[in-house]
Amino acid sequence: MTVSEQPLSIIQAKQDQAKFDFMLKYYRNLIVDLVHNYKGGHGGGPNGMAAIGIALYKYAMKYSPKNPSYFNRDRFVLSNGHTCLFQYAFNHLVGYEHMTMEALKSYHSADLESYCPGHPEIEHPGIEVTTGPLGQGIANAVGLSIASKNLAATYNRDGFPVVDNTIFCMVGDACLQEGPGLEAISIAGSLRLDNLVVMYDNNQITCDGSVDITNTEDINAKFRACNWNVIEVMDGSMDIFGIVSALEEAKLSDKPTLINCHTVIGLSTPWENTAAVHGADIGAENVLKFKEAVGIPASETFYVPDEMYEYFSDIKVKGAEYEKNWNNLIAEYEKAYPELAAEFKMRVAGKLPTNWKSLIPSEFPASDTPSRKSGGLVLNPLAQHINSFIVGTADLSPSVNMTWPGKVDFQDPLKKTACGLNGNYGGRYVHFGIREHAMCAIANGIAAYNEGTFIPVTSTFFMFYLYGAPAVRMGALMNLKVIHVGTHDSIGTGEDGPTHQPIALANFYRALPNFLYFRPVDSAETAGAYETAIETEGVSALISESRQNLKQFPENSKRDAVKLGAYIFDDFKDLSAEKDLIIIGVGSEMIFAMEAASILRSKGVNVRVVSFPCQRLFEQQSLEYRHSLLMRNKLVPTVVIEAYAPNGWERYSTAGINMQTFGKSLPGKVCYDFFGFNSEKIADKVGKYLQDVKANPSLAYEFQDLN
Amino acid sequence: MTVSEQPLSIIQAKQDQAKFDFMLKYYRNLIVDLVHNYKGGHGGGPNGMAAIGIALYKYAMKYSPKNPSYFNRDRFVLSNGHTCLFQYAFNHLVGYEHMTMEALKSYHSADLESYCPGHPEIEHPGIEVTTGPLGQGIANAVGLSIASKNLAATYNRDGFPVVDNTIFCMVGDACLQEGPGLEAISIAGSLRLDNLVVMYDNNQITCDGSVDITNTEDINAKFRACNWNVIEVMDGSMDIFGIVSALEEAKLSDKPTLINCHTVIGLSTPWENTAAVHGADIGAENVLKFKEAVGIPASETFYVPDEMYEYFSDIKVKGAEYEKNWNNLIAEYEKAYPELAAEFKMRVAGKLPTNWKSLIPSEFPASDTPSRKSGGLVLNPLAQHINSFIVGTADLSPSVNMTWPGKVDFQDPLKKTACGLNGNYGGRYVHFGIREHAMCAIANGIAAYNEGTFIPVTSTFFMFYLYGAPAVRMGALMNLKVIHVGTHDSIGTGEDGPTHQPIALANFYRALPNFLYFRPVDSAETAGAYETAIETEGVSALISESRQNLKQFPENSKRDAVKLGAYIFDDFKDLSAEKDLIIIGVGSEMIFAMEAASILRSKGVNVRVVSFPCQRLFEQQSLEYRHSLLMRNKLVPTVVIEAYAPNGWERYSTAGINMQTFGKSLPGKVCYDFFGFNSEKIADKVGKYLQDVKANPSLAYEFQDLN
């Protein structure tokens, strides 16, 4: 590069070189004091990452501290979330208003309103995603990168780069060991996400000691094998200029880039380069030794020199300029491309077209339908017509039925696949590969790009949402609207056997806060489940669908009632007579509930059938509604029929036909029968139970497992 | 290699070359017929893998069909478990007695006793581990490899290679995309597991089409970067001799080996090399076209020519010889090393020293102790003195307290780590790295080496057993005795915040069949939990431990009562008066139960406190015991206090102080208080609840969330 061609960041960094040592030592001083203030936390990493931070926050990143949610900002993900002080301290220095010195001092404190919790939290300004569980953030960053590339491909026009941001992600050694991180790296290279830059804080220290205890791989070669661009910075603790140069080089790459920064953890402290400095207070004495070593007076505690604030003072100004220029660009864009701009602004505002619900069929075929097919009937028109939906699967396209006419894959447009399945970055169908965990974490990243701009939809067999569970949970914790579609639920999935038959998984998802787990009984309820998932703010959702054909209940099932969580499916035939029994039917097991009810009615039992697609939504209903439906306050015998572990149904029922063991490899119907899911057998057991309860009412005081 | 130096397998394979095409086509014919017989299943893979199978089953592997559990056999893991017909068909051909042609025809059938379920199951002869969920098997294979190397390092002596088996693992494209597979590959290279050979059925086809849709990485370079030896076989569908040669070359390597076999899925069928042939019946017409293409009469259905049985007939003979020679070797070994041999035979028999329980302290310090420290006090003496225990952590050695005096790491003895932490293959402490999922799957593999030979113990923060959950579940499904130790449970873990505070995870583990989830209240119960986990056959277990100090209850807690699941911790002070209330205390929240009980007693409430370390064990107790403890049949108001989601406690209690949301980053005590875990507040709420129940007894009919 000649001087005239050099990017501004390099020119500026070159001019600033004389200031670097000063900035680095005072940044480290602040970190050391803050960690000692709390007497713990993670200070070694932020200390070692100081130069990387200056390169990013001062020179490389495009963002606006005055408006942390400026749409076209670069995104920064701290995948090694335990080093959050790194980010908090920089957010203070560059002028995020909330991040005062007092706020910094609340790191790990008992302050209920602290902006400095133990890991970064998406609710706070300047934080893109909540991180902590390792390997998640880098996969979120891949999602942010996909979101950005998809928006750019969809809305950018010649002279109108309305979306052109870069995704920066910081990782430590751990994120490169964790499975979801490795999956995300692999797919990022395959999709050639050239707007993604991963900064590797390569300090070779983890809790147990040096990384070579457990990892001796050639990380550069591994990334290159995964189609990444790799740049190495040998003195990553001090060489700010080298890092700035690497960041500029990364922007020129047509691949995602790893910048492998060799750093020293806890630099200049007596514990530098040891595991001891990773996650502990270094003690008052060592704090003093650090200050002495770098030449800072002992009195300079929580101290940011004026020169340092001055050094970072241009960031706010530049940020405001980015915003202004972008707003001007959008104003011009509206004139040049009014329709496109209208859609773009709707996306920026996080809104769906007002008519979205009308795209969903109002009627469904009355013939038996697997709910995995119903799901496609509901979702695919939305995905076809609304650019907000980005749909993907962990290699189960033929099984999950989530493709639509004219569907285009999100794909590297230069890639020609052997099977002829090609696409471009404007495509909205993602082949995630057999990477369930990364799929769910990437979906979180897509959703986190900007609230409501995307509604990501993932899919695989329900059982494999156990692989993705740590990411699904993070989505719920972040209040991200992500819809997961788990097909082949319950033992009805059949021959694949116990490895593929979920028994205990729904119990987790039903217990998970901010989360809606739906098990619809037919197409109408499936539509209700999707609608509710789309309409409900602040939650992630999983819609559980059957592999096998399900009877449709047009007379009984109520699409709009799904949002109540549970409702009357088939009521007592005699409302004035004694209410003998309530049967709760769930998902693909509703058929047994309805058939058993019919048999019991023929024997004179007055029975109501309740459909129960979503426990959490039912919990949100009024006590009056809940009592009117289940009459728990009157202890009407209530039997739940579901081929999952019963745990949790005890809240709603007095007895259950459930699974007590793992499943079995048998054809679906045979498998059901083997485990007692047979309407005749169920009617017999429930009939006997009613007699027993009549003879001994205290039986209804506690949940009875009837099979 | 000169001819005289050539291994027997190569010499034999060379002699047999003329037979190969015949064997391959009749093997494929059998597969095609079996898949068509079921009208589905997975035939494309087994078809493509035919040559790999012949190389393995006929030439490379050391095993004995007459005695599938012959101790020093090579282990074969089919990580791509959906291709199970591959293994079933070879088990038939080589003479496993149970695997008759009729048994083969029961593939995917309604036969309740079938030896050919949809995925391989460990219960069946000739199957080492249950596979299906992708990426698990390869990690199990790493565990088998660790087990073998550890036994060899511990018991082999000059001239006495009592353990010298090889671990072969078959993978498809998927296992090399899945996170747990990638984690396992990384650690296998780092540990230099040279007894591990992974055969890659590289057909470049998955359900969605060609692999390059989602994965364009250079797999050979990636494995080499991970310190693997890589051998490529370009015609892996036909070149048996090439595969046999590669297998011999692998044995000479001082690293784990990947044999990258380029294959064609569904070879010679009209659908060869397409996704269509991956997981479906190819149809009657295509079956005929296949037979025509390879030159087999249409009438030869389920047909194994006599020449083929003849060809494989030496396997049984060789297997019997392996066994005989090994038995002779052991007899000599007993004479040369009587003490070592005695221990070895005990290990082979899957037994612990009879005095194992005496190694656990009978008393524990009365001062406040975190249960993660209690766990160490219990486990470490066992691990120190009994070679069966192999203990590891996902990089949390300083946190989980599971090291012991003189502990030696399981490690490549040639490796010198930067931090000076070295070891050898006789070591029994495994640094798994930040790879929770692989850790749990590897532990399954270690346990599966031979029943009872090892008791693997894993550890990380409890929250991160969500990462490992798919593997933990597989351990339970396989009835493997693996003990998982999850520290930092509940919101009491404090400042790390909601990302690290488990809310819904215990609900999953409590619902999981064949699994014991323990939450002990103090050191005595922690000892009881370990003892019960070790003594109980056919289950995996997770012991949940606190980060923070816990009060010890020497007067109340009963180590031996843990096996009952729940027991009286502090009884009604007046047994003849009315029983007002039962409080269930769990784990680190017992302190609130005891303190609240004390406050309520001072107000005249007659209250019993129950400790409830394990729900599943309690379910196994007699109705009489259960009723005597909880008196559910009398509907005594019962309040559970646990800082997890309540789901499932409704079975045992009428109300609860539980978590309804995610946690928060606050110091542990502050966090507890913030969410209502404060003995005064609890006593108030429970007191109010009792008044309400008195006024309206039907309140006790249904579970009340009190906070």
CSV table of N, CA, C and O in Angstrom, one decimal, chain A residues 42 45 49 77-84 118-120 129-141 169-185 200-201 203 205-208 211 278 437-438 441 444 467-474 477, chain B residues 179 183 394-396 433-437 460-461 463-468 496 498-500:
chain,number,residue,atom,x,y,z
A,42,HIS,N,-12.7,-11.4,36.6
A,42,HIS,CA,-11.7,-11.8,35.6
A,42,HIS,C,-11.0,-10.6,35.1
A,42,HIS,O,-11.5,-9.8,34.3
A,45,GLY,N,-7.6,-11.4,31.6
A,45,GLY,CA,-7.9,-11.3,30.2
A,45,GLY,C,-8.0,-9.9,29.7
A,45,GLY,O,-7.3,-9.5,28.8
A,49,MET,N,-5.8,-8.1,26.8
A,49,MET,CA,-6.4,-7.7,25.6
A,49,MET,C,-6.4,-6.2,25.4
A,49,MET,O,-7.1,-5.7,24.4
A,77,VAL,N,-18.9,-8.5,19.5
A,77,VAL,CA,-19.3,-9.6,20.4
A,77,VAL,C,-18.1,-10.1,21.2
A,77,VAL,O,-17.1,-10.4,20.7
A,78,LEU,N,-18.3,-10.0,22.5
A,78,LEU,CA,-17.3,-10.5,23.4
A,78,LEU,C,-17.6,-12.0,23.7
A,78,LEU,O,-18.3,-12.3,24.7
A,79,SER,N,-17.1,-12.9,22.9
A,79,SER,CA,-17.4,-14.3,23.1
A,79,SER,C,-16.9,-14.8,24.4
A,79,SER,O,-17.4,-15.7,25.0
A,80,ASN,N,-15.7,-14.3,24.8
A,80,ASN,CA,-15.1,-14.7,26.1
A,80,ASN,C,-15.7,-13.8,27.1
A,80,ASN,O,-15.0,-12.9,27.7
A,81,GLY,N,-17.0,-13.9,27.4
A,81,GLY,CA,-17.8,-13.0,28.1
A,81,GLY,C,-17.3,-12.7,29.6
A,81,GLY,O,-17.6,-11.7,30.1
A,82,HIS,N,-16.6,-13.7,30.1
A,82,HIS,CA,-16.1,-13.5,31.5
A,82,HIS,C,-15.1,-12.3,31.6
A,82,HIS,O,-14.8,-11.8,32.6
A,83,THR,N,-14.5,-11.9,30.4
A,83,THR,CA,-13.6,-10.8,30.4
A,83,THR,C,-14.4,-9.4,30.2
A,83,THR,O,-13.8,-8.5,29.7
A,84,CYS,N,-15.6,-9.4,30.6
A,84,CYS,CA,-16.5,-8.3,30.4
A,84,CYS,C,-16.0,-6.9,30.8
A,84,CYS,O,-16.3,-5.9,30.2
A,118,GLY,N,-21.6,-9.7,36.0
A,118,GLY,CA,-20.5,-10.7,35.8
A,118,GLY,C,-20.2,-11.1,34.4
A,118,GLY,O,-19.1,-11.6,34.0
A,119,HIS,N,-21.2,-11.0,33.5
A,119,HIS,CA,-21.0,-11.2,32.1
A,119,HIS,C,-21.9,-10.2,31.4
A,119,HIS,O,-22.8,-9.7,31.9
A,120,PRO,N,-21.5,-9.8,30.1
A,120,PRO,CA,-22.2,-8.8,29.4
A,120,PRO,C,-23.7,-9.2,29.2
A,120,PRO,O,-23.9,-10.3,28.9
A,129,VAL,N,-24.9,-8.8,22.5
A,129,VAL,CA,-25.4,-10.1,22.9
A,129,VAL,C,-24.9,-10.4,24.3
A,129,VAL,O,-23.8,-10.0,24.7
A,130,THR,N,-25.7,-11.2,25.0
A,130,THR,CA,-25.3,-11.7,26.3
A,130,THR,C,-24.4,-12.9,26.1
A,130,THR,O,-24.7,-13.8,25.3
A,131,THR,N,-23.2,-12.8,26.7
A,131,THR,CA,-22.3,-14.0,26.5
A,131,THR,C,-21.9,-14.5,27.9
A,131,THR,O,-22.1,-13.8,28.9
A,132,GLY,N,-21.2,-15.6,27.9
A,132,GLY,CA,-20.7,-16.2,29.2
A,132,GLY,C,-20.5,-17.6,28.9
A,132,GLY,O,-19.3,-18.1,28.9
A,133,PRO,N,-21.5,-18.4,28.6
A,133,PRO,CA,-21.3,-19.8,28.2
A,133,PRO,C,-20.4,-19.8,26.9
A,133,PRO,O,-20.8,-19.2,25.9
A,134,LEU,N,-19.3,-20.4,27.0
A,134,LEU,CA,-18.3,-20.3,26.0
A,134,LEU,C,-18.7,-20.9,24.7
A,134,LEU,O,-19.4,-21.9,24.6
A,135,GLY,N,-18.2,-20.3,23.6
A,135,GLY,CA,-18.6,-20.8,22.3
A,135,GLY,C,-19.9,-20.2,21.7
A,135,GLY,O,-20.1,-20.4,20.5
A,136,GLN,N,-20.7,-19.6,22.5
A,136,GLN,CA,-21.9,-19.0,22.0
A,136,GLN,C,-21.7,-17.8,21.2
A,136,GLN,O,-22.2,-17.6,20.2
A,137,GLY,N,-20.9,-16.9,21.8
A,137,GLY,CA,-20.7,-15.6,21.2
A,137,GLY,C,-20.2,-15.6,19.8
A,137,GLY,O,-20.7,-14.9,18.9
A,138,ILE,N,-19.2,-16.5,19.5
A,138,ILE,CA,-18.7,-16.6,18.2
A,138,ILE,C,-19.7,-17.1,17.2
A,138,ILE,O,-19.8,-16.6,16.1
A,139,ALA,N,-20.6,-17.9,17.7
A,139,ALA,CA,-21.7,-18.4,16.8
A,139,ALA,C,-22.7,-17.3,16.6
A,139,ALA,O,-23.3,-17.1,15.6
A,140,ASN,N,-23.0,-16.5,17.7
A,140,ASN,CA,-23.8,-15.3,17.6
A,140,ASN,C,-23.3,-14.4,16.5
A,140,ASN,O,-24.0,-13.8,15.7
A,141,ALA,N,-21.9,-14.2,16.5
A,141,ALA,CA,-21.3,-13.3,15.6
A,141,ALA,C,-21.5,-13.8,14.2
A,141,ALA,O,-21.7,-13.0,13.3
A,169,CYS,N,-15.6,-10.0,16.6
A,169,CYS,CA,-15.8,-10.9,17.7
A,169,CYS,C,-14.5,-11.3,18.4
A,169,CYS,O,-13.5,-11.6,17.7
A,170,MET,N,-14.5,-11.2,19.7
A,170,MET,CA,-13.4,-11.5,20.5
A,170,MET,C,-13.5,-12.9,21.0
A,170,MET,O,-14.6,-13.2,21.6
A,171,VAL,N,-12.5,-13.7,20.9
A,171,VAL,CA,-12.6,-15.0,21.5
A,171,VAL,C,-11.3,-15.3,22.3
A,171,VAL,O,-10.2,-14.7,22.0
A,172,GLY,N,-11.4,-16.1,23.2
A,172,GLY,CA,-10.3,-16.6,24.0
A,172,GLY,C,-10.0,-18.1,23.5
A,172,GLY,O,-10.6,-18.6,22.6
A,173,ASP,N,-9.1,-18.7,24.2
A,173,ASP,CA,-8.8,-20.1,23.9
A,173,ASP,C,-10.0,-21.0,24.0
A,173,ASP,O,-10.2,-22.0,23.2
A,174,ALA,N,-11.0,-20.7,24.9
A,174,ALA,CA,-12.1,-21.6,25.1
A,174,ALA,C,-13.0,-21.7,24.0
A,174,ALA,O,-13.5,-22.8,23.6
A,175,CYS,N,-13.3,-20.5,23.4
A,175,CYS,CA,-14.3,-20.5,22.3
A,175,CYS,C,-13.9,-21.3,21.1
A,175,CYS,O,-14.7,-21.7,20.3
A,176,LEU,N,-12.6,-21.6,21.0
A,176,LEU,CA,-12.0,-22.3,19.9
A,176,LEU,C,-11.9,-23.8,20.3
A,176,LEU,O,-11.4,-24.6,19.5
A,177,GLN,N,-12.3,-24.2,21.5
A,177,GLN,CA,-12.4,-25.6,21.9
A,177,GLN,C,-13.8,-26.1,21.9
A,177,GLN,O,-14.1,-27.2,21.7
A,178,GLU,N,-14.7,-25.2,22.2
A,178,GLU,CA,-16.1,-25.5,22.4
A,178,GLU,C,-16.8,-26.0,21.1
A,178,GLU,O,-16.6,-25.3,20.1
A,179,GLY,N,-17.6,-27.0,21.1
A,179,GLY,CA,-18.2,-27.5,19.9
A,179,GLY,C,-19.0,-26.5,19.2
A,179,GLY,O,-18.9,-26.4,17.9
A,180,PRO,N,-19.9,-25.7,19.8
A,180,PRO,CA,-20.6,-24.7,19.0
A,180,PRO,C,-19.7,-23.7,18.3
A,180,PRO,O,-20.0,-23.2,17.2
A,181,GLY,N,-18.6,-23.3,19.0
A,181,GLY,CA,-17.6,-22.5,18.3
A,181,GLY,C,-17.0,-23.1,17.1
A,181,GLY,O,-16.9,-22.5,16.0
A,182,LEU,N,-16.7,-24.4,17.2
A,182,LEU,CA,-16.1,-25.1,16.1
A,182,LEU,C,-17.1,-25.3,14.9
A,182,LEU,O,-16.7,-25.2,13.7
A,183,GLU,N,-18.3,-25.5,15.3
A,183,GLU,CA,-19.3,-25.6,14.2
A,183,GLU,C,-19.5,-24.3,13.5
A,183,GLU,O,-19.6,-24.3,12.3
A,184,ALA,N,-19.5,-23.2,14.3
A,184,ALA,CA,-19.7,-21.9,13.7
A,184,ALA,C,-18.6,-21.5,12.8
A,184,ALA,O,-18.8,-20.9,11.7
A,185,ILE,N,-17.4,-21.8,13.2
A,185,ILE,CA,-16.2,-21.5,12.4
A,185,ILE,C,-16.3,-22.2,11.1
A,185,ILE,O,-16.0,-21.7,10.0
A,200,TYR,N,-8.5,-13.2,18.1
A,200,TYR,CA,-8.2,-14.3,19.1
A,200,TYR,C,-7.2,-13.8,20.1
A,200,TYR,O,-6.1,-13.5,19.8
A,201,ASP,N,-7.7,-13.7,21.3
A,201,ASP,CA,-6.8,-13.4,22.4
A,201,ASP,C,-6.0,-14.6,22.8
A,201,ASP,O,-6.4,-15.4,23.7
A,203,ASN,N,-3.7,-16.2,24.6
A,203,ASN,CA,-2.8,-16.1,25.7
A,203,ASN,C,-2.4,-17.5,26.2
A,203,ASN,O,-1.5,-17.6,27.1
A,205,ILE,N,-3.6,-19.5,28.1
A,205,ILE,CA,-3.8,-19.9,29.5
A,205,ILE,C,-5.3,-20.1,29.7
A,205,ILE,O,-6.1,-19.3,29.3
A,206,THR,N,-5.6,-21.2,30.4
A,206,THR,CA,-7.0,-21.3,30.8
A,206,THR,C,-7.0,-21.7,32.3
A,206,THR,O,-5.9,-21.7,32.9
A,207,CYS,N,-8.1,-22.0,32.9
A,207,CYS,CA,-8.2,-22.2,34.4
A,207,CYS,C,-7.2,-23.3,34.8
A,207,CYS,O,-6.6,-23.2,35.9
A,208,ASP,N,-7.0,-24.3,34.0
A,208,ASP,CA,-6.2,-25.4,34.4
A,208,ASP,C,-4.7,-25.2,34.2
A,208,ASP,O,-3.9,-26.1,34.7
A,211,VAL,N,-2.6,-23.9,27.8
A,211,VAL,CA,-3.6,-24.6,26.9
A,211,VAL,C,-3.0,-25.9,26.3
A,211,VAL,O,-3.8,-26.8,26.1
A,278,HIS,N,-6.1,-15.5,35.9
A,278,HIS,CA,-7.3,-15.6,35.0
A,278,HIS,C,-8.6,-15.2,35.7
A,278,HIS,O,-9.4,-14.4,35.1
A,437,HIS,N,-26.3,-27.1,17.4
A,437,HIS,CA,-25.9,-26.2,18.4
A,437,HIS,C,-25.6,-24.8,17.8
A,437,HIS,O,-26.1,-23.8,18.2
A,438,ALA,N,-24.7,-24.8,16.8
A,438,ALA,CA,-24.4,-23.6,16.1
A,438,ALA,C,-25.6,-23.0,15.5
A,438,ALA,O,-25.8,-21.8,15.5
A,441,ALA,N,-27.5,-21.0,18.0
A,441,ALA,CA,-26.7,-19.8,18.4
A,441,ALA,C,-26.6,-18.8,17.3
A,441,ALA,O,-26.7,-17.6,17.5
A,444,ASN,N,-29.8,-16.9,17.2
A,444,ASN,CA,-29.8,-15.9,18.2
A,444,ASN,C,-29.1,-14.6,17.6
A,444,ASN,O,-29.5,-13.5,17.8
A,467,TYR,N,-29.2,-31.0,21.6
A,467,TYR,CA,-27.8,-30.4,21.2
A,467,TYR,C,-27.8,-28.9,21.2
A,467,TYR,O,-26.9,-28.3,21.6
A,468,GLY,N,-28.9,-28.3,20.7
A,468,GLY,CA,-29.0,-26.9,20.6
A,468,GLY,C,-29.4,-26.2,21.9
A,468,GLY,O,-29.5,-24.9,21.9
A,469,ALA,N,-29.8,-26.9,22.9
A,469,ALA,CA,-30.4,-26.4,24.1
A,469,ALA,C,-29.7,-25.2,24.8
A,469,ALA,O,-30.3,-24.2,25.2
A,470,PRO,N,-28.3,-25.3,24.9
A,470,PRO,CA,-27.6,-24.2,25.5
A,470,PRO,C,-27.8,-22.9,24.7
A,470,PRO,O,-27.9,-21.8,25.4
A,471,ALA,N,-27.9,-23.0,23.4
A,471,ALA,CA,-28.2,-21.8,22.6
A,471,ALA,C,-29.6,-21.3,22.7
A,471,ALA,O,-29.9,-20.1,22.8
A,472,VAL,N,-30.5,-22.3,22.6
A,472,VAL,CA,-31.9,-21.9,22.7
A,472,VAL,C,-32.2,-21.2,24.1
A,472,VAL,O,-32.9,-20.2,24.1
A,473,ARG,N,-31.6,-21.7,25.1
A,473,ARG,CA,-31.7,-21.1,26.4
A,473,ARG,C,-31.2,-19.7,26.4
A,473,ARG,O,-31.8,-18.7,26.9
A,474,MET,N,-30.0,-19.5,25.7
A,474,MET,CA,-29.5,-18.1,25.7
A,474,MET,C,-30.4,-17.2,24.9
A,474,MET,O,-30.5,-16.0,25.3
A,477,LEU,N,-33.0,-16.2,27.4
A,477,LEU,CA,-32.4,-15.3,28.4
A,477,LEU,C,-32.3,-13.9,27.7
A,477,LEU,O,-32.5,-12.9,28.4
B,179,GLY,N,-20.5,-30.6,16.8
B,179,GLY,CA,-19.6,-30.1,17.8
B,179,GLY,C,-18.9,-31.1,18.7
B,179,GLY,O,-17.7,-31.1,18.9
B,183,GLU,N,-14.9,-31.6,19.0
B,183,GLU,CA,-14.2,-31.5,20.3
B,183,GLU,C,-13.4,-32.8,20.5
B,183,GLU,O,-12.2,-32.7,21.0
B,394,ALA,N,-13.7,-30.2,32.7
B,394,ALA,CA,-13.7,-29.3,31.5
B,394,ALA,C,-13.1,-28.0,31.9
B,394,ALA,O,-13.7,-27.0,32.0
B,395,ASP,N,-11.8,-28.1,32.3
B,395,ASP,CA,-11.0,-26.9,32.6
B,395,ASP,C,-11.5,-26.2,33.8
B,395,ASP,O,-11.4,-24.9,33.9
B,396,LEU,N,-11.9,-26.9,34.8
B,396,LEU,CA,-12.3,-26.2,36.1
B,396,LEU,C,-11.6,-26.9,37.3
B,396,LEU,O,-12.2,-26.9,38.4
B,433,GLY,N,-10.2,-30.1,28.6
B,433,GLY,CA,-10.3,-28.8,28.0
B,433,GLY,C,-11.7,-28.3,28.1
B,433,GLY,O,-12.6,-28.8,28.8
B,434,ILE,N,-12.0,-27.1,27.4
B,434,ILE,CA,-13.3,-26.5,27.5
B,434,ILE,C,-14.2,-27.2,26.5
B,434,ILE,O,-14.6,-26.6,25.5
B,435,ARG,N,-14.5,-28.5,26.8
B,435,ARG,CA,-15.2,-29.3,25.8
B,435,ARG,C,-16.2,-30.2,26.7
B,435,ARG,O,-16.0,-31.4,26.8
B,436,GLU,N,-17.2,-29.6,27.2
B,436,GLU,CA,-18.1,-30.3,28.1
B,436,GLU,C,-18.8,-31.5,27.4
B,436,GLU,O,-19.0,-32.5,28.0
B,437,HIS,N,-19.2,-31.2,26.2
B,437,HIS,CA,-20.0,-32.2,25.5
B,437,HIS,C,-19.1,-33.5,25.2
B,437,HIS,O,-19.5,-34.6,25.5
B,460,THR,N,-17.8,-30.1,35.8
B,460,THR,CA,-17.8,-28.7,35.4
B,460,THR,C,-18.9,-28.0,36.2
B,460,THR,O,-19.5,-28.6,37.1
B,461,PHE,N,-19.2,-26.7,35.9
B,461,PHE,CA,-20.3,-26.1,36.6
B,461,PHE,C,-21.6,-26.8,36.1
B,461,PHE,O,-21.7,-27.2,35.0
B,463,MET,N,-24.4,-25.7,35.3
B,463,MET,CA,-25.1,-25.1,34.2
B,463,MET,C,-24.5,-25.7,32.9
B,463,MET,O,-25.3,-25.9,31.9
B,464,PHE,N,-23.2,-26.0,32.9
B,464,PHE,CA,-22.6,-26.5,31.6
B,464,PHE,C,-22.9,-28.0,31.3
B,464,PHE,O,-22.5,-28.5,30.3
B,465,TYR,N,-23.6,-28.6,32.2
B,465,TYR,CA,-24.1,-30.0,31.9
B,465,TYR,C,-25.3,-29.9,30.9
B,465,TYR,O,-25.9,-30.9,30.6
B,466,LEU,N,-25.7,-28.6,30.6
B,466,LEU,CA,-26.6,-28.5,29.5
B,466,LEU,C,-25.8,-28.7,28.1
B,466,LEU,O,-26.3,-29.3,27.2
B,467,TYR,N,-24.6,-28.2,28.1
B,467,TYR,CA,-23.7,-28.5,26.9
B,467,TYR,C,-23.5,-30.0,26.8
B,467,TYR,O,-23.6,-30.6,25.7
B,468,GLY,N,-23.3,-30.7,27.9
B,468,GLY,CA,-23.0,-32.1,27.8
B,468,GLY,C,-24.3,-33.0,27.8
B,468,GLY,O,-24.2,-34.2,27.7
B,496,ASP,N,-21.6,-14.6,38.8
B,496,ASP,CA,-21.5,-15.0,37.4
B,496,ASP,C,-22.8,-14.7,36.6
B,496,ASP,O,-22.8,-14.6,35.4
B,498,PRO,N,-27.0,-14.7,35.4
B,498,PRO,CA,-28.0,-15.6,34.8
B,498,PRO,C,-27.5,-16.6,33.8
B,498,PRO,O,-28.0,-17.7,33.6
B,499,THR,N,-26.4,-16.2,33.1
B,499,THR,CA,-25.8,-17.2,32.2
B,499,THR,C,-25.3,-18.4,32.9
B,499,THR,O,-25.2,-19.5,32.2
B,500,HIS,N,-24.9,-18.3,34.1
B,500,HIS,CA,-24.3,-19.4,34.8
B,500,HIS,C,-25.2,-20.0,35.9
B,500,HIS,O,-24.8,-21.0,36.5
